[in-house]
């Protein structure tokens, strides 16, 4: 849901009965403990801000920042409040009052101007250095610089023409995922188009309450995709899929912007690969925007299940938020680490050799938590790519 | 708050607790001014400081300091209460106990468990489930309320008909008194399931709403989980038929684990919220839940269905876990779903918990309906009809002062009606601030005896002042 107008927000806020049921599912509350970290507390604060009882400012920002925008609370709320959207909209209230604070300018510039920044000679080396330090990852060249705008299937006529929304984290940090996505989709008969002028989907900006900057990106993205005739749009990242479906990137009969595994299951019905992957017990992690945002559930597993040699194992206690939340893991490192450790503790106890998920940001965060265990975290496209024995 | 400077208080508290568990920030304290009562939404009772203790020693040291300096202390669980119970009426310290949430022991051989106060009810039952056990009281707030809050409010819920209220499952307590002294009640330090040694102080603290001391450890009695469940749903054309049907089931010698009623507007609200539950449209629905072993569940289900058909009512009997979960969930979401009946309105928790003698339930429902019409306020009635505990969800636009005014009058009428019919203003949620005006009416000169007990344990009146008495 895109950010709320003031009056709509007021109507929602009225419906909060302060029952506290949302407390049950909030990963931040679980580690922070205090009521101001709970969804209810932040909704209460949003009400104070909306009614002018409290002025926007650093104090309110600090409380509102205690949120991963995972959406678990919204799925839980019996009164039907879109709690995460309310929190983002409250951040927007604050952003519109203090638009020129240094961190806001920095955040806005970073995500609005990534495509310009990438042209600076120092950008990629700096990113590589930061990623190697933080996650032990060594990103190669950005995916866009090595993948063609249009890739057609080799031996047959395309069944379908697909726009590939290439997310930022995949492009710059995990480009191998993009190669696998293009490889698998073309193997399954799609012609894949990566519009050259597409940008960041805008979710980091919406999350930060930067509604206007996000709207500008959306316009750029709409134009980029409109210039191609496409049957569907697919992305490798469940957060991009959630956000772009929500705001309506490119609606062909209001189709969603498909998440990769969703697209395979619902549109392509992929054939069983022949290449077994060596004896791996694998668990699937469903990212929050996959589960709560897009309300998807079994698609990742359905894809992994067709790969020979793989045994899918449940994570004891089920799926949880990994604590990444985009920039949350940088701004609230200690809380983020606590959330991550609780989760990786359970993942380790599953006795798996690999974890698979559909969000590059989750891949980075969970990799950080599982680094010492040597349990790699990968995207289903990479596993299919390997199992189909595709080149590259 | 008397004589004591805030910074002095904060400094003293940081010597007892890790500073990360001491909250001084204005806004964060403001957020602690509410629970789910409508009164707390309309007023701002701010604590001077919020503390998150995690040991009996910490709680005791806080109380010693508060006692010496006459600072009010209000214990708080999850803040799901509906009475302003955990709201600091006189400022001072709020002790948020919700992060102290360890299940310390499950003694399956002796059918008991030991917990700290912040354990959330449904997490406790998840944990006990691994041992084939459960803690029977089951409030609708299972996913939020803490065991400490349940003990303090003597909470119960949908299965109170058969399993009773929290007090029946408390073997003993550890309590920190207002002076900071730590005491043990009942069988807290022994493992027997029965214990009549000494005056029953456990029962004194159960339901004391945080006004006598801070509950820091709880020994619970737990039960084996029933092997089977079934739900019979009966729909009636006339509201008055439903309470009669309940009595007929009892007369037939059947004790269901839960009997819930939904009136016409509650049915509509659920269907608006979760159309897939698809409740039949009628004046009232009764949900009978039976549990036990598969054979007895089957037999009791058949008997109930037969009794219902004679009313006459239409009956759906189900042992399908999915359908049962949907029906039970429909009942449990109605508290909040009631707001769906009015796009510009919300459900408010006020006058929501009366408990009426079984033979007066039909009459009370009729009167409440006409009171709603008189004050032009939408009333959604549902609740634990099996023990006469009726929840009246009032749906208003809280931004309209005239409606808020009419709401106040209606709530007063509902509370007085309950007392007139030989019932009480509160069956399970408690008194707190919102019903203290009726304490004298309900208890007469016994209220004075309650005050004497309170003063004996809390001579300075620092423990959750402004509530009950
Ligand atoms: C949607 C909804 C449904 C509900 N359904 C039910 C129901 O079916 N049955 C029912 O009985 N109640 C119900 N309630 C009311 C409420 O959930 C219960 O009263 C619950 O037990 C309160 O627990 P809490 O942890 O939220 O306590 P709080 O609201 O935080 O506190 C309640 C009282 O307990 C005191 N207290 C809390 N912890 C301690 C402690 N450790 N030591 C001393 N005092 C303490 C507080 O001072 C306060 O007076 C419902 C509430 C909601 C919002
Ligand atoms: S669950 Fe919904 S209604 Fe209840 S406190 Fe949270 S936001 Fe408010
Ligand atoms: S969106 Fe997630 S992190 Fe944010 S308040 Fe809701 S449950 Fe907590």
XYZ file of N, CA and C and ligand atoms in Angstrom, chain A residues 17-21 78, chain B residues 35-36 74-87 95 97 117-118 138-142 144-158 208-211 213-216 218 331-332 335-336 347 349 384 389 391 427-430 432 463-464 467, ligand 1:
269
model
N -7.760 -0.423 18.425
C -8.368 -0.548 19.760
C -7.296 -0.763 20.830
N -6.039 -0.656 20.448
C -4.886 -0.809 21.353
C -4.923 -2.150 22.080
N -5.386 -3.178 21.361
C -5.509 -4.503 21.979
C -4.136 -5.127 22.215
N -3.156 -4.746 21.399
C -1.803 -5.278 21.589
C -1.553 -6.601 20.894
N -2.493 -7.066 20.075
C -2.274 -8.362 19.415
C -1.060 -8.314 18.483
N -6.418 -7.572 14.149
C -7.823 -7.928 13.920
C -8.663 -6.742 13.449
N -3.715 1.473 27.837
C -3.989 0.045 27.645
C -5.117 0.005 26.611
N -5.972 -1.001 26.619
C -6.967 -0.992 25.543
C -8.307 -0.379 25.980
N 3.187 1.202 39.393
C 2.119 0.481 38.686
C 2.724 -0.656 37.871
N 2.396 -1.905 38.217
C 2.904 -3.016 37.398
C 2.163 -3.064 36.069
N 2.866 -3.542 35.061
C 2.267 -3.625 33.724
C 2.699 -4.922 33.058
N 1.730 -5.599 32.423
C 2.067 -6.777 31.623
C 2.131 -6.324 30.172
N 1.173 -6.856 29.366
C 1.168 -6.490 27.948
C 0.309 -5.255 27.687
N -0.347 -4.757 28.720
C -1.232 -3.602 28.503
C -2.434 -3.958 27.636
N -2.908 -5.199 27.743
C -4.111 -5.580 26.980
C -5.364 -5.442 27.832
N -5.186 -5.002 29.072
C -6.325 -4.836 29.970
C -7.275 -3.763 29.459
N -8.501 -3.810 29.964
C -9.531 -2.902 29.453
C -10.045 -1.970 30.532
N -9.222 -1.779 31.582
C -9.728 -1.036 32.741
C -8.818 0.112 33.163
N -7.789 0.406 32.393
C -6.754 1.367 32.812
C -5.958 0.803 33.988
N -6.003 -0.513 34.179
C -5.340 -1.134 35.330
C -3.841 -0.866 35.365
N -3.199 -0.940 34.205
C -1.736 -0.776 34.164
C -1.333 0.654 33.855
N -2.325 1.539 33.838
C -2.055 2.942 33.518
C -1.767 3.684 34.831
N 6.242 -0.371 36.015
C 7.145 -1.513 35.923
C 6.639 -2.410 34.805
N 6.678 -5.555 33.017
C 7.197 -6.898 33.327
C 7.139 -7.831 32.122
N 6.459 -13.568 35.251
C 5.163 -12.940 34.944
C 4.938 -12.538 33.489
N 6.033 -12.306 32.719
C 5.831 -11.750 31.380
C 5.528 -12.773 30.287
N -8.505 -19.504 29.007
C -8.132 -19.091 27.640
C -8.797 -17.788 27.239
N -8.211 -16.678 27.636
C -8.787 -15.385 27.255
C -8.719 -15.167 25.750
N -9.626 -14.330 25.244
C -9.590 -13.957 23.827
C -8.276 -13.249 23.512
N -7.632 -12.719 24.526
C -6.370 -11.999 24.340
C -5.171 -12.929 24.456
N -5.349 -14.207 24.131
C -4.286 -15.202 24.303
C -2.961 -14.805 23.649
N -1.746 -11.868 23.348
C -1.080 -10.677 23.904
C -0.908 -10.741 25.411
N -1.900 -11.193 26.153
C -1.830 -10.992 27.603
C -0.765 -11.875 28.252
N -0.219 -11.371 29.363
C 0.823 -12.114 30.077
C 0.189 -12.912 31.223
N 0.910 -13.904 31.680
C 0.393 -14.692 32.805
C 0.322 -13.809 34.055
N 1.292 -12.909 34.227
C 1.240 -11.973 35.359
C -0.047 -11.153 35.337
N -0.394 -10.634 34.157
C -1.628 -9.860 34.009
C -2.849 -10.729 34.259
N -2.803 -11.974 33.808
C -3.947 -12.875 34.020
C -4.147 -13.156 35.505
N -3.031 -13.365 36.212
C -3.155 -13.637 37.648
C -3.691 -12.384 38.338
N -3.119 -11.225 37.985
C -3.528 -9.978 38.639
C -5.002 -9.681 38.382
N -5.513 -10.077 37.214
C -6.920 -9.800 36.882
C -7.827 -11.015 37.070
N -7.273 -12.119 37.497
C -8.031 -13.384 37.554
C -8.809 -13.585 36.254
N -8.088 -13.591 35.164
C -8.721 -13.664 33.844
C -9.288 -15.050 33.572
N -10.191 -15.086 32.625
C -10.703 -16.383 32.165
C -11.024 -16.222 30.692
N -11.996 -16.956 30.190
C -12.229 -16.814 28.759
C -13.283 -17.756 28.264
N -13.109 -18.172 27.011
C -14.177 -18.893 26.333
C -14.432 -20.274 26.949
N -6.028 -9.128 42.448
C -5.812 -7.881 43.199
C -5.385 -6.730 42.282
N -5.277 -6.984 40.999
C -5.050 -5.951 39.977
C -3.828 -5.085 40.268
N -2.783 -5.697 40.761
C -1.535 -4.950 40.983
C -1.615 -3.953 42.122
N -2.624 -4.068 42.981
C -2.765 -3.065 44.053
C -2.172 -3.536 45.380
N 0.790 -5.865 45.478
C 2.195 -6.230 45.358
C 2.504 -6.609 43.917
N 3.779 -6.863 43.650
C 4.180 -7.235 42.292
C 4.384 -8.755 42.258
N 3.703 -9.413 41.367
C 3.824 -10.868 41.237
C 5.059 -11.158 40.386
N 5.999 -11.891 40.956
C 7.271 -12.078 40.249
C 7.515 -13.529 39.812
N 5.296 -17.523 39.364
C 3.982 -18.169 39.462
C 4.139 -19.675 39.266
N -15.315 -16.058 16.219
C -15.713 -15.565 17.541
C -14.614 -14.678 18.152
N -13.363 -15.102 17.993
C -12.337 -14.337 18.700
C -12.004 -13.003 18.020
N -14.295 -9.019 18.656
C -14.001 -7.877 19.538
C -13.540 -6.680 18.720
N -12.643 -6.929 17.783
C -12.135 -5.824 16.971
C -12.954 -5.665 15.688
N -14.679 0.318 17.608
C -15.234 -0.368 18.759
C -14.488 0.164 19.984
N -13.681 -0.163 24.169
C -13.801 -1.022 25.339
C -14.272 -0.172 26.509
N -19.446 -14.986 26.531
C -19.412 -16.322 27.128
C -20.761 -16.587 27.777
N -21.520 -14.227 30.953
C -20.588 -13.104 30.765
C -20.789 -12.521 29.361
N -20.277 -9.677 26.528
C -19.464 -8.542 26.096
C -20.294 -7.674 25.161
N -17.173 -9.528 34.679
C -17.054 -10.976 34.839
C -15.624 -11.449 34.779
N -14.766 -10.711 34.035
C -13.393 -11.194 33.891
C -12.358 -10.099 33.668
N -12.736 -8.920 33.216
C -11.737 -7.895 32.868
C -11.241 -7.104 34.070
N -12.062 -6.985 35.112
C -11.627 -6.297 36.323
C -12.186 -4.887 36.454
N -10.165 -1.820 37.875
C -9.224 -0.764 37.508
C -9.752 0.608 37.840
N 1.014 1.327 45.886
C 0.875 0.244 44.912
C -0.351 0.486 44.025
N -0.092 0.809 42.788
C -1.148 1.042 41.785
C -2.311 1.874 42.322
N -7.053 2.833 41.781
C -7.806 1.714 41.197
C -8.712 1.046 42.264
C -9.288 -8.162 22.411
C -9.216 -8.485 23.862
C -9.809 -9.635 24.328
C -9.779 -9.938 25.689
N -10.370 -11.093 26.097
C -10.344 -11.409 27.410
C -10.966 -12.613 27.863
O -11.512 -13.391 27.080
N -10.936 -12.872 29.180
C -10.325 -12.034 30.071
O -10.314 -12.353 31.250
N -9.731 -10.900 29.677
C -9.733 -10.554 28.365
N -9.139 -9.395 27.962
C -8.546 -8.484 28.966
C -7.055 -8.651 29.240
O -6.414 -9.252 28.159
C -6.791 -9.463 30.502
O -7.255 -8.766 31.607
C -5.313 -9.810 30.674
O -5.147 -10.780 31.641
C -4.430 -8.631 31.005
O -3.092 -9.054 30.878
P -1.912 -8.042 30.508
O -0.657 -8.785 30.556
O -2.223 -7.340 29.274
O -2.008 -7.064 31.756
P -2.065 -5.448 31.856
O -3.183 -4.959 31.037
O -0.712 -4.956 31.511
O -2.343 -5.302 33.355
C -3.569 -5.708 33.903
C -3.537 -5.516 35.425
O -2.633 -6.441 35.988
C -1.659 -5.766 36.777
N -0.425 -6.530 36.606
C 0.128 -6.946 35.444
N 1.206 -7.701 35.697
C 1.339 -7.769 37.045
C 2.269 -8.387 37.909
N 3.269 -9.119 37.451
N 2.108 -8.226 39.237
C 1.084 -7.487 39.730
N 0.167 -6.897 38.954
C 0.301 -7.036 37.631
C -1.625 -4.363 36.251
O -1.202 -3.449 37.228
C -3.061 -4.152 35.864
O -3.806 -3.761 36.971
C -9.149 -9.069 26.603
C -8.518 -7.928 26.126
C -8.559 -7.625 24.772
C -7.882 -6.388 24.304
